[in-house]
Amino acid sequence: MSALHIRNLQHKYALTEVLSQINLDLLAGETLALVGPSGCGKSTLLHIIAGLLTPTEALIENQFRGMACMFQEPRLLPWKTAEDNIGLGLKALNIPKQARRQQARDIATTLGLTLKDLDKYPHELSGGMQSRIALGRALIIKPNLLLLDEPFSALDIGLKLELYSLLRQHITERSTAVLMITHDLMEAVRLADRILMMVPEPGRLLGEFVITRPHSTRTDSWIYQKTAELMANEQVRIGFGLSAGNLALNQASHTHKQHVGCAL
């Protein structure tokens, strides 16, 4: 089974340490959420895993063959149509043009896009449409590892739920591993199998929460209740700055798991 293993990761910008002693594991088919306040190094860690940054020190073993990223901003190429933006990864893989067009149209249909939408340029599309295209661009290459950097944070709740459902379907069908960055604890409870709480100065892991309830049975009411329970957890409250506490005394290895997804 493919996996991502990270041990003793540290990263500095000049003399400032931004990540310290990060250890994590991610298995095929698993969704892992990194949760924490702004400035705790979540995005920096994702950029390191994506190969966009070289860590100051780390042992990283990434067994996943295909990897795709989706960021907070859609980052579409403005001079290309929606269809060409979706098929961009296929072009990089030297897939013939006709095959790219057909695959882009197929995935666009599942994302609720029309052929007319595919002929438009990014500036002609709403933010929600652009997000659909960015998700399609990430999924079309059928990645074994999908990296999400708060891509749903600016969307309204209705569109979020639609994209959550599409993403969950893809994960289930292809056993895709997902590493998602979010400051939204409810989003993490809805989508993740495990949640890692990060704290800043420097960015490090404070605790881990395992959600055992199957995704298919996570109702809205259950998600609201579990999010509220997590918000009452001392480690989570310290992490988000809601409770005064000594991080050195409260810090726990991410291997110390707390199970929060038991049936109600």
XYZ file of C-alpha atoms in Angstrom:
264
model
C 0.000 0.000 0.000
C 1.321 3.438 -0.976
C 2.025 5.899 1.801
C 3.649 9.188 2.744
C 5.986 9.173 5.749
C 7.563 12.314 7.223
C 10.022 12.281 10.115
C 11.710 15.111 11.985
C 10.804 17.807 9.488
C 12.121 21.273 10.303
C 12.081 24.409 8.213
C 13.506 27.902 8.628
C 13.221 31.175 6.748
C 16.617 32.740 7.443
C 16.919 32.506 11.252
C 13.176 32.106 11.871
C 12.036 28.553 12.562
C 8.589 28.051 11.030
C 8.224 24.265 11.381
C 9.660 22.041 14.087
C 9.754 18.259 14.568
C 6.889 17.392 12.212
C 6.143 13.673 12.057
C 3.174 12.300 10.127
C 1.973 9.361 8.071
C -0.665 9.242 5.344
C -1.941 6.013 3.776
C -3.749 5.338 0.496
C -7.460 6.111 0.714
C -7.047 8.175 3.868
C -7.934 11.833 4.342
C -5.742 13.701 6.805
C -6.627 17.263 7.859
C -4.065 19.704 9.221
C -5.961 22.219 11.337
C -4.648 25.294 13.062
C -4.650 29.100 13.221
C -3.198 31.331 10.519
C 0.589 31.467 10.637
C 1.182 28.005 12.091
C 2.934 26.737 8.955
C 0.173 24.583 7.431
C 0.649 25.868 3.891
C 4.435 25.776 4.200
C 4.221 22.102 5.123
C 1.959 21.377 2.155
C 4.320 23.209 -0.210
C 7.186 21.067 1.075
C 5.211 17.876 0.455
C 4.302 19.137 -3.035
C 7.981 19.705 -3.794
C 7.593 23.465 -4.095
C 9.882 24.069 -1.100
C 12.938 22.218 0.175
C 12.851 21.735 3.949
C 15.802 22.723 6.088
C 15.857 19.197 7.472
C 13.585 16.165 6.996
C 13.293 12.523 6.096
C 10.441 12.239 3.595
C 9.345 9.013 1.932
C 6.604 9.613 -0.638
C 5.463 6.393 -2.296
C 2.575 7.986 -4.185
C 3.153 8.116 -7.938
C 0.687 10.771 -9.025
C 0.139 14.009 -7.111
C -2.143 17.012 -7.683
C -2.685 20.273 -5.802
C -5.658 22.581 -5.359
C -5.085 25.949 -3.711
C -7.246 28.626 -2.075
C -7.229 30.609 -5.315
C -8.214 28.645 -8.463
C -5.008 29.797 -10.225
C -6.440 29.268 -13.708
C -4.455 30.389 -16.749
C -6.353 33.488 -17.975
C -5.450 32.989 -21.648
C -6.873 29.444 -21.767
C -10.503 28.335 -21.884
C -12.094 26.390 -19.040
C -11.720 23.203 -21.065
C -8.017 23.793 -21.663
C -7.473 24.649 -17.984
C -9.082 21.384 -16.907
C -6.943 19.406 -19.355
C -3.689 21.170 -18.490
C -2.298 18.236 -16.496
C -3.148 15.815 -19.297
C -1.217 17.999 -21.728
C 1.793 17.805 -19.432
C 1.430 14.010 -19.569
C 1.469 14.164 -23.403
C -2.121 12.947 -23.785
C -3.356 13.649 -27.365
C -5.574 16.700 -27.814
C -8.759 14.821 -28.734
C -8.414 12.543 -25.713
C -7.800 15.576 -23.493
C -10.960 17.247 -24.775
C -13.088 14.175 -24.181
C -11.775 13.592 -20.668
C -12.195 17.274 -19.807
C -15.801 17.173 -21.006
C -16.489 13.966 -19.089
C -15.228 15.350 -15.792
C -16.895 18.720 -16.448
C -20.248 16.928 -16.637
C -19.715 15.385 -13.196
C -18.841 18.851 -11.860
C -22.044 20.415 -13.175
C -20.411 22.348 -16.020
C -21.901 22.676 -19.502
C -20.183 22.646 -22.887
C -20.919 26.371 -23.077
C -19.069 26.868 -19.779
C -16.046 25.029 -21.154
C -15.675 27.557 -23.985
C -15.416 30.472 -21.565
C -12.268 32.097 -20.200
C -11.670 32.446 -16.439
C -12.682 36.130 -16.317
C -16.092 35.157 -17.718
C -16.759 32.665 -14.910
C -17.993 33.111 -11.356
C -15.757 32.224 -8.425
C -17.733 29.041 -7.872
C -17.309 27.985 -11.499
C -13.598 28.665 -11.304
C -13.375 26.451 -8.218
C -15.145 23.630 -10.072
C -12.641 23.937 -12.903
C -9.704 23.921 -10.475
C -11.088 20.757 -8.850
C -11.547 19.173 -12.263
C -7.978 20.054 -13.219
C -6.734 18.328 -10.060
C -8.894 15.214 -10.399
C -8.558 14.616 -14.134
C -5.041 13.210 -13.813
C -6.367 10.637 -11.309
C -3.826 11.450 -8.577
C -2.887 8.960 -5.885
C -2.216 11.907 -3.555
C -4.322 15.061 -3.559
C -3.096 18.154 -1.695
C -5.748 20.723 -0.761
C -4.779 24.140 0.600
C -8.076 25.654 1.824
C -9.645 25.545 -1.671
C -13.228 25.853 -0.364
C -12.734 28.651 2.173
C -14.176 31.470 0.024
C -17.222 29.543 -1.229
C -20.806 29.709 -0.003
C -22.082 26.755 2.023
C -24.227 25.334 -0.796
C -21.347 25.152 -3.245
C -19.047 23.820 -0.537
C -21.389 20.892 0.102
C -21.582 20.127 -3.636
C -17.805 20.073 -4.005
C -17.395 18.068 -0.777
C -19.682 15.411 -2.253
C -17.810 15.308 -5.571
C -14.489 15.078 -3.786
C -15.707 12.311 -1.460
C -16.984 10.310 -4.436
C -13.604 10.544 -6.155
C -11.737 9.517 -2.992
C -13.970 6.487 -2.514
C -13.798 5.339 -6.130
C -10.032 5.663 -6.522
C -8.741 5.198 -2.967
C -7.034 8.580 -3.247
C -5.022 9.833 -0.288
C -5.833 13.443 0.659
C -3.858 15.893 2.750
C -6.016 18.932 3.392
C -5.111 22.222 5.030
C -7.916 24.071 6.761
C -8.703 26.414 9.632
C -12.326 25.256 9.497
C -12.762 22.521 12.102
C -16.229 21.607 10.825
C -14.827 21.026 7.342
C -12.198 18.729 8.831
C -14.821 16.772 10.792
C -16.912 16.384 7.640
C -14.122 15.190 5.330
C -11.213 13.760 7.314
C -10.377 10.387 8.838
C -7.773 11.973 11.110
C -7.214 15.534 12.262
C -3.828 16.897 13.316
C -3.892 20.049 15.445
C -1.050 22.474 14.692
C 0.168 25.408 16.768
C 2.473 28.291 15.769
C 5.854 29.756 16.751
C 7.215 27.451 15.500
C 4.617 25.365 13.680
C 4.336 21.940 15.289
C 1.816 19.195 15.981
C -0.051 19.372 19.265
C -2.420 16.410 19.060
C -4.246 13.970 16.826
C -7.951 13.122 16.644
C -9.219 9.997 14.886
C -12.741 10.052 13.459
C -14.052 6.494 13.367
C -17.562 7.143 12.061
C -18.015 6.142 8.365
C -18.336 9.084 5.994
C -21.654 7.811 4.658
C -23.265 8.173 8.093
C -21.897 11.613 9.011
C -25.113 13.606 9.115
C -25.123 17.383 9.472
C -26.366 17.135 13.061
C -23.598 14.676 13.944
C -20.977 16.913 12.311
C -22.208 19.954 14.271
C -22.130 18.020 17.542
C -18.667 16.550 17.001
C -17.287 19.940 15.988
C -18.666 21.431 19.194
C -17.114 18.595 21.218
C -13.743 19.170 19.578
C -13.968 22.917 20.215
C -14.307 22.077 23.920
C -11.143 19.945 23.837
C -8.281 21.625 25.719
C -5.676 20.960 23.019
C -7.922 22.436 20.322
C -8.755 25.476 22.458
C -5.075 26.094 23.168
C -4.232 25.627 19.492
C -6.736 28.230 18.355
C -5.827 30.616 21.160
C -9.173 30.198 22.930
C -7.637 28.984 26.160
C -4.534 29.965 28.067
C -2.227 27.024 28.527
C 1.367 25.893 28.531
C 1.980 24.362 25.103
C 5.154 22.701 26.315
C 3.177 20.883 29.017
C 0.171 20.141 26.825
C 2.047 19.127 23.694
C 1.433 15.522 22.652
C 3.000 13.354 19.988
C 0.739 12.898 16.986
C 0.880 9.162 17.679
C -1.198 9.761 20.833
C -4.638 9.419 19.276
C -7.969 10.573 20.640
C -10.984 8.835 19.101
C -13.829 11.284 18.576
C -16.010 9.550 16.001
C -17.900 6.969 18.036
C -21.539 6.433 17.146
C -24.008 8.596 19.048
